[in-house]
């Protein structure tokens, strides 16, 4: 089973985007839209203090009748998000995301933010591993050896 660092090394766009807790939700949604991401890390003095996602916006702004232009990110973010280390296995990450019903995991090592791992990253990895396994099994069945 692969580790988080393996997935990150294969990731085409490993850029991580963040926003300050004092920024408006409007700014966060605009940044997510501009960068085509579903979540942002919320940082203060280079420290991870939270995470804000499209889901947070829907549940805590749109459905509650708040105005995104006047609501601060800190008011709707998920504080102290779960994080994983680069040496964590993808299997553990998938279990964690499934159990906690989350789609994004910040990758942190020694307090330093390295990246954001998404459920899409994990699913793409699983599909590639399954394709490889199927190919190996087909070759085995045909008696091919390499």
mmCIF file of C-alpha atoms in Angstrom, residues 7-123:
data_model
loop_
_atom_site.group_PDB
_atom_site.id
_atom_site.type_symbol
_atom_site.label_atom_id
_atom_site.label_comp_id
_atom_site.label_asym_id
_atom_site.label_seq_id
_atom_site.Cartn_x
_atom_site.Cartn_y
_atom_site.Cartn_z
ATOM 1 C CA UNK A 7 0.771 10.127 -3.919
ATOM 2 C CA UNK A 8 2.037 13.661 -3.419
ATOM 3 C CA UNK A 9 5.168 12.943 -5.461
ATOM 4 C CA UNK A 10 2.962 11.769 -8.355
ATOM 5 C CA UNK A 11 0.478 14.607 -8.098
ATOM 6 C CA UNK A 12 0.551 16.945 -11.086
ATOM 7 C CA UNK A 13 -0.748 19.993 -9.229
ATOM 8 C CA UNK A 14 0.409 19.753 -5.622
ATOM 9 C CA UNK A 15 -0.074 23.455 -4.952
ATOM 10 C CA UNK A 16 -1.810 24.163 -1.655
ATOM 11 C CA UNK A 17 -4.013 27.199 -1.202
ATOM 12 C CA UNK A 18 -4.756 28.952 2.058
ATOM 13 C CA UNK A 19 -6.616 31.920 3.448
ATOM 14 C CA UNK A 20 -6.552 33.892 6.696
ATOM 15 C CA UNK A 21 -9.297 33.394 9.283
ATOM 16 C CA UNK A 22 -10.038 37.134 9.122
ATOM 17 C CA UNK A 23 -10.785 37.020 5.380
ATOM 18 C CA UNK A 24 -14.393 37.043 4.270
ATOM 19 C CA UNK A 25 -16.179 33.928 3.117
ATOM 20 C CA UNK A 26 -16.676 35.753 -0.185
ATOM 21 C CA UNK A 27 -12.885 35.909 -0.624
ATOM 22 C CA UNK A 28 -12.600 32.221 0.240
ATOM 23 C CA UNK A 29 -15.269 31.168 -2.257
ATOM 24 C CA UNK A 30 -13.684 33.355 -4.938
ATOM 25 C CA UNK A 31 -10.257 31.799 -4.294
ATOM 26 C CA UNK A 32 -11.700 28.273 -4.378
ATOM 27 C CA UNK A 33 -13.413 29.095 -7.668
ATOM 28 C CA UNK A 34 -10.312 30.695 -9.188
ATOM 29 C CA UNK A 35 -8.109 27.747 -8.193
ATOM 30 C CA UNK A 36 -10.738 25.052 -8.921
ATOM 31 C CA UNK A 37 -10.467 23.528 -5.459
ATOM 32 C CA UNK A 38 -13.107 22.426 -2.993
ATOM 33 C CA UNK A 39 -11.348 23.485 0.192
ATOM 34 C CA UNK A 40 -8.754 25.878 1.545
ATOM 35 C CA UNK A 41 -6.430 25.628 4.482
ATOM 36 C CA UNK A 42 -6.984 28.402 6.999
ATOM 37 C CA UNK A 43 -3.644 29.653 8.267
ATOM 38 C CA UNK A 44 -2.447 32.273 10.680
ATOM 39 C CA UNK A 45 1.264 33.042 11.051
ATOM 40 C CA UNK A 46 2.049 30.001 8.851
ATOM 41 C CA UNK A 47 0.172 27.724 11.277
ATOM 42 C CA UNK A 48 -2.803 25.596 10.325
ATOM 43 C CA UNK A 49 -5.802 26.780 12.335
ATOM 44 C CA UNK A 50 -8.655 25.386 10.262
ATOM 45 C CA UNK A 51 -10.071 24.319 6.946
ATOM 46 C CA UNK A 52 -12.940 25.782 4.944
ATOM 47 C CA UNK A 53 -14.784 23.884 2.244
ATOM 48 C CA UNK A 54 -17.629 24.380 -0.189
ATOM 49 C CA UNK A 55 -19.661 22.205 2.155
ATOM 50 C CA UNK A 56 -19.001 24.634 5.036
ATOM 51 C CA UNK A 57 -20.267 27.461 2.849
ATOM 52 C CA UNK A 58 -23.459 25.609 1.948
ATOM 53 C CA UNK A 59 -24.240 24.563 5.509
ATOM 54 C CA UNK A 60 -23.082 27.575 7.483
ATOM 55 C CA UNK A 61 -23.700 30.503 5.146
ATOM 56 C CA UNK A 62 -26.189 29.750 2.388
ATOM 57 C CA UNK A 63 -28.601 27.678 4.478
ATOM 58 C CA UNK A 64 -28.368 29.975 7.507
ATOM 59 C CA UNK A 65 -29.063 33.147 5.568
ATOM 60 C CA UNK A 66 -25.669 34.719 6.270
ATOM 61 C CA UNK A 67 -23.967 37.068 3.835
ATOM 62 C CA UNK A 68 -20.679 35.774 2.454
ATOM 63 C CA UNK A 69 -19.397 39.342 2.011
ATOM 64 C CA UNK A 70 -19.684 40.097 5.740
ATOM 65 C CA UNK A 71 -19.035 36.695 7.337
ATOM 66 C CA UNK A 72 -15.456 35.897 8.335
ATOM 67 C CA UNK A 73 -13.845 32.592 7.448
ATOM 68 C CA UNK A 74 -13.208 31.966 11.180
ATOM 69 C CA UNK A 75 -16.978 31.948 11.747
ATOM 70 C CA UNK A 76 -17.611 28.945 9.493
ATOM 71 C CA UNK A 77 -14.279 27.094 9.228
ATOM 72 C CA UNK A 78 -13.654 23.735 10.811
ATOM 73 C CA UNK A 79 -11.073 24.520 13.494
ATOM 74 C CA UNK A 80 -8.158 22.205 14.263
ATOM 75 C CA UNK A 81 -8.756 19.873 11.318
ATOM 76 C CA UNK A 82 -7.585 16.290 11.247
ATOM 77 C CA UNK A 83 -4.193 16.003 9.593
ATOM 78 C CA UNK A 84 -1.998 13.194 8.314
ATOM 79 C CA UNK A 85 1.751 12.765 8.048
ATOM 80 C CA UNK A 86 3.537 11.966 4.782
ATOM 81 C CA UNK A 87 4.348 8.457 6.043
ATOM 82 C CA UNK A 88 0.689 7.610 6.633
ATOM 83 C CA UNK A 89 -0.691 4.865 4.400
ATOM 84 C CA UNK A 90 -3.341 5.680 1.850
ATOM 85 C CA UNK A 91 -5.505 2.953 3.363
ATOM 86 C CA UNK A 92 -5.554 4.703 6.746
ATOM 87 C CA UNK A 93 -6.339 8.020 5.029
ATOM 88 C CA UNK A 94 -9.258 6.473 3.149
ATOM 89 C CA UNK A 95 -10.622 4.923 6.346
ATOM 90 C CA UNK A 96 -10.293 8.248 8.162
ATOM 91 C CA UNK A 97 -12.010 10.204 5.396
ATOM 92 C CA UNK A 98 -14.807 7.669 5.158
ATOM 93 C CA UNK A 99 -15.332 7.424 8.906
ATOM 94 C CA UNK A 100 -15.250 11.190 9.504
ATOM 95 C CA UNK A 101 -17.101 11.990 6.247
ATOM 96 C CA UNK A 102 -14.498 14.471 5.067
ATOM 97 C CA UNK A 103 -13.070 15.054 1.604
ATOM 98 C CA UNK A 104 -9.798 16.825 2.371
ATOM 99 C CA UNK A 105 -6.874 16.072 4.674
ATOM 100 C CA UNK A 106 -4.035 18.494 5.268
ATOM 101 C CA UNK A 107 -0.620 16.812 5.193
ATOM 102 C CA UNK A 108 1.557 18.152 7.997
ATOM 103 C CA UNK A 109 5.030 17.214 9.182
ATOM 104 C CA UNK A 110 6.628 18.706 12.296
ATOM 105 C CA UNK A 111 4.030 21.483 12.294
ATOM 106 C CA UNK A 112 4.781 22.428 8.674
ATOM 107 C CA UNK A 113 1.997 22.255 6.085
ATOM 108 C CA UNK A 114 3.138 20.195 3.104
ATOM 109 C CA UNK A 115 0.009 19.673 1.014
ATOM 110 C CA UNK A 116 -3.683 18.926 0.901
ATOM 111 C CA UNK A 117 -4.809 15.392 0.124
ATOM 112 C CA UNK A 118 -8.245 15.012 -1.415
ATOM 113 C CA UNK A 119 -10.552 12.040 -1.694
ATOM 114 C CA UNK A 120 -10.032 12.323 -5.459
ATOM 115 C CA UNK A 121 -6.284 11.816 -4.997
ATOM 116 C CA UNK A 122 -6.943 8.625 -3.050
ATOM 117 C CA UNK A 123 -9.548 7.315 -5.490
#
